[in-house]
CSV table of C-alpha atoms in Angstrom, one decimal:
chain,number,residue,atom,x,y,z
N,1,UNK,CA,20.1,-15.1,2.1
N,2,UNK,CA,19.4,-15.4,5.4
N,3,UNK,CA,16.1,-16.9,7.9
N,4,UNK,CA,13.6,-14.4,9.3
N,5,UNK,CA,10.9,-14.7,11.9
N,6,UNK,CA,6.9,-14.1,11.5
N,7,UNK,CA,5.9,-13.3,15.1
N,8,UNK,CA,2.8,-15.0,14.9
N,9,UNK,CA,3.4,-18.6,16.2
N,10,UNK,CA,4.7,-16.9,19.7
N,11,UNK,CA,1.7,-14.6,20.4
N,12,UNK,CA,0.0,-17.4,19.4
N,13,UNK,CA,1.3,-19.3,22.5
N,14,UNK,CA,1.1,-15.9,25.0
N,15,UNK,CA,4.5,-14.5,23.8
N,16,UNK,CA,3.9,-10.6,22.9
N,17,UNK,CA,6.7,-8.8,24.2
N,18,UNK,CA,8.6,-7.6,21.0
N,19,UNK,CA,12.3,-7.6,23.4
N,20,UNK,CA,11.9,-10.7,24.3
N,21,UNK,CA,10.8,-12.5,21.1
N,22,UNK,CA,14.0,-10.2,19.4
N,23,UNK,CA,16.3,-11.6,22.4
N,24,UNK,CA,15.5,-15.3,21.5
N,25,UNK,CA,15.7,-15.0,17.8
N,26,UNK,CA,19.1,-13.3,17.9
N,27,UNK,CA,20.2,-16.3,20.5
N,28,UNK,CA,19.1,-18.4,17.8
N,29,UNK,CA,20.7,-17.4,14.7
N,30,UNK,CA,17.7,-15.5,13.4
N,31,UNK,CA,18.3,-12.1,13.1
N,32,UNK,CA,15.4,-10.5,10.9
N,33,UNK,CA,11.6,-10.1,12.3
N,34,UNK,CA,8.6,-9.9,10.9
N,35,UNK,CA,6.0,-8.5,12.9
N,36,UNK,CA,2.3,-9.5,13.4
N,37,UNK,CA,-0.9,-7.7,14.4
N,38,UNK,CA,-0.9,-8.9,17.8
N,39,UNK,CA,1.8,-6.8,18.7
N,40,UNK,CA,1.7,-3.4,19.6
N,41,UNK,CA,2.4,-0.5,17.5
N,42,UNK,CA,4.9,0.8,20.1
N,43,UNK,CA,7.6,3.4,18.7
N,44,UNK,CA,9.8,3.3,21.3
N,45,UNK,CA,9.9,-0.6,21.7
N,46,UNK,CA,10.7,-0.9,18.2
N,47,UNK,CA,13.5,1.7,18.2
N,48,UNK,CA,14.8,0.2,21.3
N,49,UNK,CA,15.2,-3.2,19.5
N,50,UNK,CA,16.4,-2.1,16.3
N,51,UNK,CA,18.6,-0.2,18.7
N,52,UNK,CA,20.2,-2.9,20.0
N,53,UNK,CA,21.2,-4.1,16.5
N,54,UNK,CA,20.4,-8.1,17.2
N,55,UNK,CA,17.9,-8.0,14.8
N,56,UNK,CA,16.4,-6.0,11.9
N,57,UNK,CA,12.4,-5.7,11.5
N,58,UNK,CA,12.1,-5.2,7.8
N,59,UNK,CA,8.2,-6.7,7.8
N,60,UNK,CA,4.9,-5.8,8.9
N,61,UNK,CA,1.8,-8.2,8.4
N,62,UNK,CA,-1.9,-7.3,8.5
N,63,UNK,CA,-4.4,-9.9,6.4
N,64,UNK,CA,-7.5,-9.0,6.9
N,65,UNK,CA,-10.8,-8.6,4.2
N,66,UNK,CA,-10.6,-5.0,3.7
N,67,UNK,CA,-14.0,-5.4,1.4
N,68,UNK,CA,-16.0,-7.0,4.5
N,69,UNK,CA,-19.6,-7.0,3.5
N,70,UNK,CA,-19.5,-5.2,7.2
N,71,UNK,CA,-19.0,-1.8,6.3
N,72,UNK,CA,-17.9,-0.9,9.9
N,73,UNK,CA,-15.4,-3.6,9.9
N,74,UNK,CA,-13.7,-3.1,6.2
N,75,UNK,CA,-13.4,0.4,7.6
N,76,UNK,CA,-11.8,-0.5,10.8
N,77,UNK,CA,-9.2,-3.2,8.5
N,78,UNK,CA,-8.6,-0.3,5.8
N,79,UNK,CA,-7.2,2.2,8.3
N,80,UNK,CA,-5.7,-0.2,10.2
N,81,UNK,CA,-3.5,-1.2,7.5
N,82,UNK,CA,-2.9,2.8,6.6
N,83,UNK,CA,-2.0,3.2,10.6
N,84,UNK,CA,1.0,0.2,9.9
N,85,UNK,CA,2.2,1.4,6.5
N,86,UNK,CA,2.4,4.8,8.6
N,87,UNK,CA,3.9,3.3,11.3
N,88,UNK,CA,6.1,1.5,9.3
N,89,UNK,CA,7.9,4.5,7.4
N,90,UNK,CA,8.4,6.4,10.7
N,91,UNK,CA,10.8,3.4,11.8
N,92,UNK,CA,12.2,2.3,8.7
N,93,UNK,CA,10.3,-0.7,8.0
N,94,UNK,CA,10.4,-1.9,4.2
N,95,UNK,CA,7.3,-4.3,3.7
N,96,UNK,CA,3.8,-4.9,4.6
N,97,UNK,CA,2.4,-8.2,3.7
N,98,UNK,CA,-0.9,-7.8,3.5
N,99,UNK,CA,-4.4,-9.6,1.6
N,100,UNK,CA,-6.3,-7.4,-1.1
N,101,UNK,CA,-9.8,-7.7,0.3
N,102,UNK,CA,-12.7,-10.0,-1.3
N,103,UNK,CA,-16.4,-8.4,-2.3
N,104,UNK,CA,-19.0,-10.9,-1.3
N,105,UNK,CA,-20.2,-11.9,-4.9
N,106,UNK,CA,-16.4,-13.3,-5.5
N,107,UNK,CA,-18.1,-16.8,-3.7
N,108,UNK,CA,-21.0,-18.5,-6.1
N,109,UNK,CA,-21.9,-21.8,-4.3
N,110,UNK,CA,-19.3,-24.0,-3.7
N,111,UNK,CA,-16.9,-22.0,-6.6
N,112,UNK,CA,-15.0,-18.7,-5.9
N,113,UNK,CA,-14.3,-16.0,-8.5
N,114,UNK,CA,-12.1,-14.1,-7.6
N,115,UNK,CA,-12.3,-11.8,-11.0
N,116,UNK,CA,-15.4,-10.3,-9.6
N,117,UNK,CA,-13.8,-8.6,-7.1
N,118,UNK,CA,-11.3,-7.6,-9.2
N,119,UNK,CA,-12.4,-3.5,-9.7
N,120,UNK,CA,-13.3,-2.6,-5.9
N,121,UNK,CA,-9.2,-4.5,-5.1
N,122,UNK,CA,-7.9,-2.9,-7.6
N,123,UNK,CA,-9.0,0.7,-6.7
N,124,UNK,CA,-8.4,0.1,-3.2
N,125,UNK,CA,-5.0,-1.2,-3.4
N,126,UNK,CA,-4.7,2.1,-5.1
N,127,UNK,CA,-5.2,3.9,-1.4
N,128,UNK,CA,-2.9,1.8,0.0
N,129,UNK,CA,-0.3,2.2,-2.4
N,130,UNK,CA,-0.7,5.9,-2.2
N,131,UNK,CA,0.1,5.8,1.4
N,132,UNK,CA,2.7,3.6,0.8
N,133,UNK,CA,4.4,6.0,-1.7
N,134,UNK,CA,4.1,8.6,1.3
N,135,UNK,CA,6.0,6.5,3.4
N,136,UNK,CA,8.6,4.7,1.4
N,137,UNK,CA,7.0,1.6,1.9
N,138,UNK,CA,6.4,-1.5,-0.1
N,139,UNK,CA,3.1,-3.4,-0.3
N,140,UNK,CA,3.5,-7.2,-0.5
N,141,UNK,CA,0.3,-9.7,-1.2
N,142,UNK,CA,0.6,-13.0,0.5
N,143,UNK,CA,-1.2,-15.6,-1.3
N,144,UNK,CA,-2.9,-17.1,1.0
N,145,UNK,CA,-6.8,-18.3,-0.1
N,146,UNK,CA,-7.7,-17.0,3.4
N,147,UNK,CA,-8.2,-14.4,5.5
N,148,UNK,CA,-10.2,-12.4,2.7
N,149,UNK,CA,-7.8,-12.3,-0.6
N,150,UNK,CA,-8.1,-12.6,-4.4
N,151,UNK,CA,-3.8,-12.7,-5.0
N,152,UNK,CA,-4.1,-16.5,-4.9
N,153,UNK,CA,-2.8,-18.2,-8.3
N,154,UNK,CA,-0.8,-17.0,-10.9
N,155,UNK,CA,-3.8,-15.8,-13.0
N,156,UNK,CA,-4.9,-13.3,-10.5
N,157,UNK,CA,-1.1,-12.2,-9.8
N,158,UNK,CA,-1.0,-11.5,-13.5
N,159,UNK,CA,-4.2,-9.5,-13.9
N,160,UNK,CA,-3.9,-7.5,-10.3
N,161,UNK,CA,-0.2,-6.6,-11.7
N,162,UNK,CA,-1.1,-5.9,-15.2
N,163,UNK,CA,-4.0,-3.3,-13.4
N,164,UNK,CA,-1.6,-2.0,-10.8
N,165,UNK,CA,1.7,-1.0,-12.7
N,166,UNK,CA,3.6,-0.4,-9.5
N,167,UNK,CA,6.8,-0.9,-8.0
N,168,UNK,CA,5.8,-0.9,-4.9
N,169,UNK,CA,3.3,-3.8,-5.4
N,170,UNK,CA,4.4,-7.3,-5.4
N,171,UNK,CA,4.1,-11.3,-3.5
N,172,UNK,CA,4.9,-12.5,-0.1
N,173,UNK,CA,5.6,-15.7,-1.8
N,174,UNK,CA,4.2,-18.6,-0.1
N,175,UNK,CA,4.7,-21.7,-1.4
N,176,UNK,CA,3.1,-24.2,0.8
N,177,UNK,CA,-0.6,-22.4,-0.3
N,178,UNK,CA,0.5,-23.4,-3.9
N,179,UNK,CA,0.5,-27.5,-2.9
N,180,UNK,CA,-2.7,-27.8,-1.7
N,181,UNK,CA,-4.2,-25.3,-4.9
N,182,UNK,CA,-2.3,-28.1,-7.0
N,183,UNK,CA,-0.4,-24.5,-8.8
N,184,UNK,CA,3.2,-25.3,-9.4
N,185,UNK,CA,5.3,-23.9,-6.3
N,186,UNK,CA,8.8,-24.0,-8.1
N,187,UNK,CA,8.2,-22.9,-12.0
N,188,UNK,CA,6.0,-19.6,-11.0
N,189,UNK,CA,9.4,-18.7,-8.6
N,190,UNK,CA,10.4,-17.8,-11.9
N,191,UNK,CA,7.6,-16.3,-13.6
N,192,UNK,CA,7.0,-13.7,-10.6
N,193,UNK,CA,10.5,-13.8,-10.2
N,194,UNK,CA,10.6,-9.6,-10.6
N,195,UNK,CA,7.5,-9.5,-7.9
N,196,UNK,CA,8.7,-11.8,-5.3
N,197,UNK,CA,9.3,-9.5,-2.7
N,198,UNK,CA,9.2,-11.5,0.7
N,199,UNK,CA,9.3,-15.1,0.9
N,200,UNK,CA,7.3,-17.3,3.7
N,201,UNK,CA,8.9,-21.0,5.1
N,202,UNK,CA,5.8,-23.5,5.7
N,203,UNK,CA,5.0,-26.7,4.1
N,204,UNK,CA,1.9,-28.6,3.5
N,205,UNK,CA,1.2,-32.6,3.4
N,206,UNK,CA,-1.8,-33.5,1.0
N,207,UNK,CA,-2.7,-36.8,2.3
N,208,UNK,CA,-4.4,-38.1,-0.8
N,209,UNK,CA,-6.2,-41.1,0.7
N,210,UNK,CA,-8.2,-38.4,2.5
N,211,UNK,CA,-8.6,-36.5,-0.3
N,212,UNK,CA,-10.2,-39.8,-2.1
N,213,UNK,CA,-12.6,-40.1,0.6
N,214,UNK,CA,-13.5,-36.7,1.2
N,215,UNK,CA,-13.0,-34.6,-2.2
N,216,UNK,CA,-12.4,-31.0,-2.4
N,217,UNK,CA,-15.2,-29.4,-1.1
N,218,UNK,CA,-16.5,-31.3,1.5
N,219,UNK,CA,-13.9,-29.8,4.3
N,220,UNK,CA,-10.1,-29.2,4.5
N,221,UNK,CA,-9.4,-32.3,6.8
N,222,UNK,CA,-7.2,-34.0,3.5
N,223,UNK,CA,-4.3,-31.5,3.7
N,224,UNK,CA,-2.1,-29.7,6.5
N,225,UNK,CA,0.3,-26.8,6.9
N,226,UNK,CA,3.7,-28.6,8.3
N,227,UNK,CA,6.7,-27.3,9.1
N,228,UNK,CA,9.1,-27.7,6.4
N,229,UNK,CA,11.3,-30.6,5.6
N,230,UNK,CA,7.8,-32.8,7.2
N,231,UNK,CA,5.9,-31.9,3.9
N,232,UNK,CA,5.8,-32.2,0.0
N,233,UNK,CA,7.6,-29.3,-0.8
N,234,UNK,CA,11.8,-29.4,-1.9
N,235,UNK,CA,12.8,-27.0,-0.2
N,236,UNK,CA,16.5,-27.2,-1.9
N,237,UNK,CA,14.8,-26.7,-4.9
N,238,UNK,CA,13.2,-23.5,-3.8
N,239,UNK,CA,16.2,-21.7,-2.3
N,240,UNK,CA,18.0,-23.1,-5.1
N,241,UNK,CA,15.2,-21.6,-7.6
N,242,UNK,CA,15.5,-17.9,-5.8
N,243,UNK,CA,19.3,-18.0,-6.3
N,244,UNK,CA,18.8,-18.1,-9.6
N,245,UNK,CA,16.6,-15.2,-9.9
N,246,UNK,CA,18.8,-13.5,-7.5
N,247,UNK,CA,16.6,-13.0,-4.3
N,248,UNK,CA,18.6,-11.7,-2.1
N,249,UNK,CA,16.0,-11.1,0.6
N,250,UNK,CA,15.4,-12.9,3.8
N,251,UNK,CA,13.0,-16.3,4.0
N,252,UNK,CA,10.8,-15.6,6.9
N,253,UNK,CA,9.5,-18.8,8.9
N,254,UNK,CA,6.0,-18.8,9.4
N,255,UNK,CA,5.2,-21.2,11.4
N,256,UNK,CA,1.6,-23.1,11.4
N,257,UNK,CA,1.9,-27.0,11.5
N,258,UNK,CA,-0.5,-28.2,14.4
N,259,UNK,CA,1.8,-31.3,15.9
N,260,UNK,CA,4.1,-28.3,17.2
N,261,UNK,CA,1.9,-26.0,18.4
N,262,UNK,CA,0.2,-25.5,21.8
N,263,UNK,CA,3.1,-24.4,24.0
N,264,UNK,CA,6.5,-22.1,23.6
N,265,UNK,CA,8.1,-25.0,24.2
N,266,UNK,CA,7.0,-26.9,21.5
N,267,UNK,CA,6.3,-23.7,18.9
N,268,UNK,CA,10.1,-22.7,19.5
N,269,UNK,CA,11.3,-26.1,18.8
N,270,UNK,CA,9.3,-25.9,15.5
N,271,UNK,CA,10.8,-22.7,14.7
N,272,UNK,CA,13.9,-24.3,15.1
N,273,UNK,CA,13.8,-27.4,13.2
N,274,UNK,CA,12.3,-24.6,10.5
N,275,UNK,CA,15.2,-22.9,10.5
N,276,UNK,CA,18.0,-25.8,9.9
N,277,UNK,CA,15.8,-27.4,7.3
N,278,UNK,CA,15.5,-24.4,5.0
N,279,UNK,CA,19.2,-22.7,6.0
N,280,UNK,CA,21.1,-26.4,5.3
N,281,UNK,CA,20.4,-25.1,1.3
N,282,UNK,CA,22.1,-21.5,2.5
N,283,UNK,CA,25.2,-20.9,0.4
């Protein structure tokens, strides 16, 4: 087991050049990358990195809702995700993470069901997964309530698998989305344990005074994404959890908690304190 790298937090803070982002990773005892939209699809850059041999780039991410009530847009998202599962098998890349896509009638006042938009995810995921067949490429569903996705609790991981038998279909398992859903982050390691795919290092804080004062619905302000070791989750636990089930992979740090964001400075020393947390539980 070893940590990996979701390019995001640097763009984030103005850092897009792929070389240098590999350069510093590598100088920091990370030595897999997963690459975010906001960097560009450049053949030779990536073969010059993977080149090099610092690093491996074993992920690709693209979340977006690929069932936009904007036809245009869920268009534009679709082949934009076929363009990276493309590009992806002409380098050698292994995994997309990616959302399913949401229909509009999925969101009834102030509830979301998700089972509505069960048939139009289903049947697209079938495109993607076609293409990803093609290019010897797996397809792996972060669940992440955001960002237009329906693969957010164990109940919908079941019935989207149970309608998709496919190897090439599984989770970008992110446990810090699990904390604030109140779904059990350490027990469904298990359960899912054949589908776990790719795994994502963030935390999240539920302060629950807030959450008396405000509730659930009235806005988000009584829980945070932190970086880990600065949140609920046991994190020695969950490395302890995918031994057990044999995961093998890389855990890729995602990082997304606000007090160290703003600057590289203070997004690489976030990475960083990321990084010894969850690697201290490395055997």
């Amino acid at each position: 087991m070893r940590m990996s790298l979701l390019t995001n937090s640097l763009t984030g803070v103005g850092v897009t050049d792929l070389k240098a982002i590999a350069g510093w990773a590598a100088a920091n005892d990370i030595h897999e990358l997963d690459v975010g939209p906001a960097i560009a699809m450049d053949r030779q850059v990536f073969e010059d990195v993977l080149g090099e041999g610092k690093v491996e780039i074993k992920t690709m991410i693209y979340c977006r809702n690929f069932l936009s009530e904007d036809e245009e847009e869920a268009r534009q998202h679709q082949e934009a995700l076929k363009e990276r599962i493309r590009f992806a098998g002409t380098v050698g890349i292994e995994k997309i993470v990616c959302s399913t896509g949401v229909t509009k009638d999925a969101f009834a006042g102030t509830c979301f069901v998700p089972e509505k938009s069960a048939d139009a995810c289903v049947e697209l995921a079938k495109e993607f997964l076609e293409e990803a067949e093609k290019n010897n490429v797996r397809l792996c569903w972060e669940n992440c309530p955001m960002m237009g996705n329906i693969a957010t609790s164990p109940d919908m991981w079941q019935m989207l698998f149970d309608r998709l038998d496919s190897d090439r279909i599984g989770l970008c398992y992110d446990p810090s989305h699990l904390v604030w859903q109140m779904i059990d982050p350490y027990g469904n390691i298990f359960k899912f344990k054949d589908k776990i795919f790719h795994m994502h290092a963030k935390d999240t804080h539920v302060d629950y005074e807030k959450l008396s004062l405000y509730g659930t619905q009235q806005n988000a302000k009584w829980w945070c994404h932190r970086l880990p070791g600065l949140g609920d989750l046991d994190w020695n636990r969950i490395v302890d959890a995918l031994y057990q089930i044999g995961y093998d992979k890389a855990i890729c740090i995602e990082h997304e908690d606000p007090v160290w964001d703003g600057t590289e400075e203070k997004v690489k020393r976030g990475i960083l304190k990321t990084r010894d947390h969850v690697s201290q539980f490395f055997m």
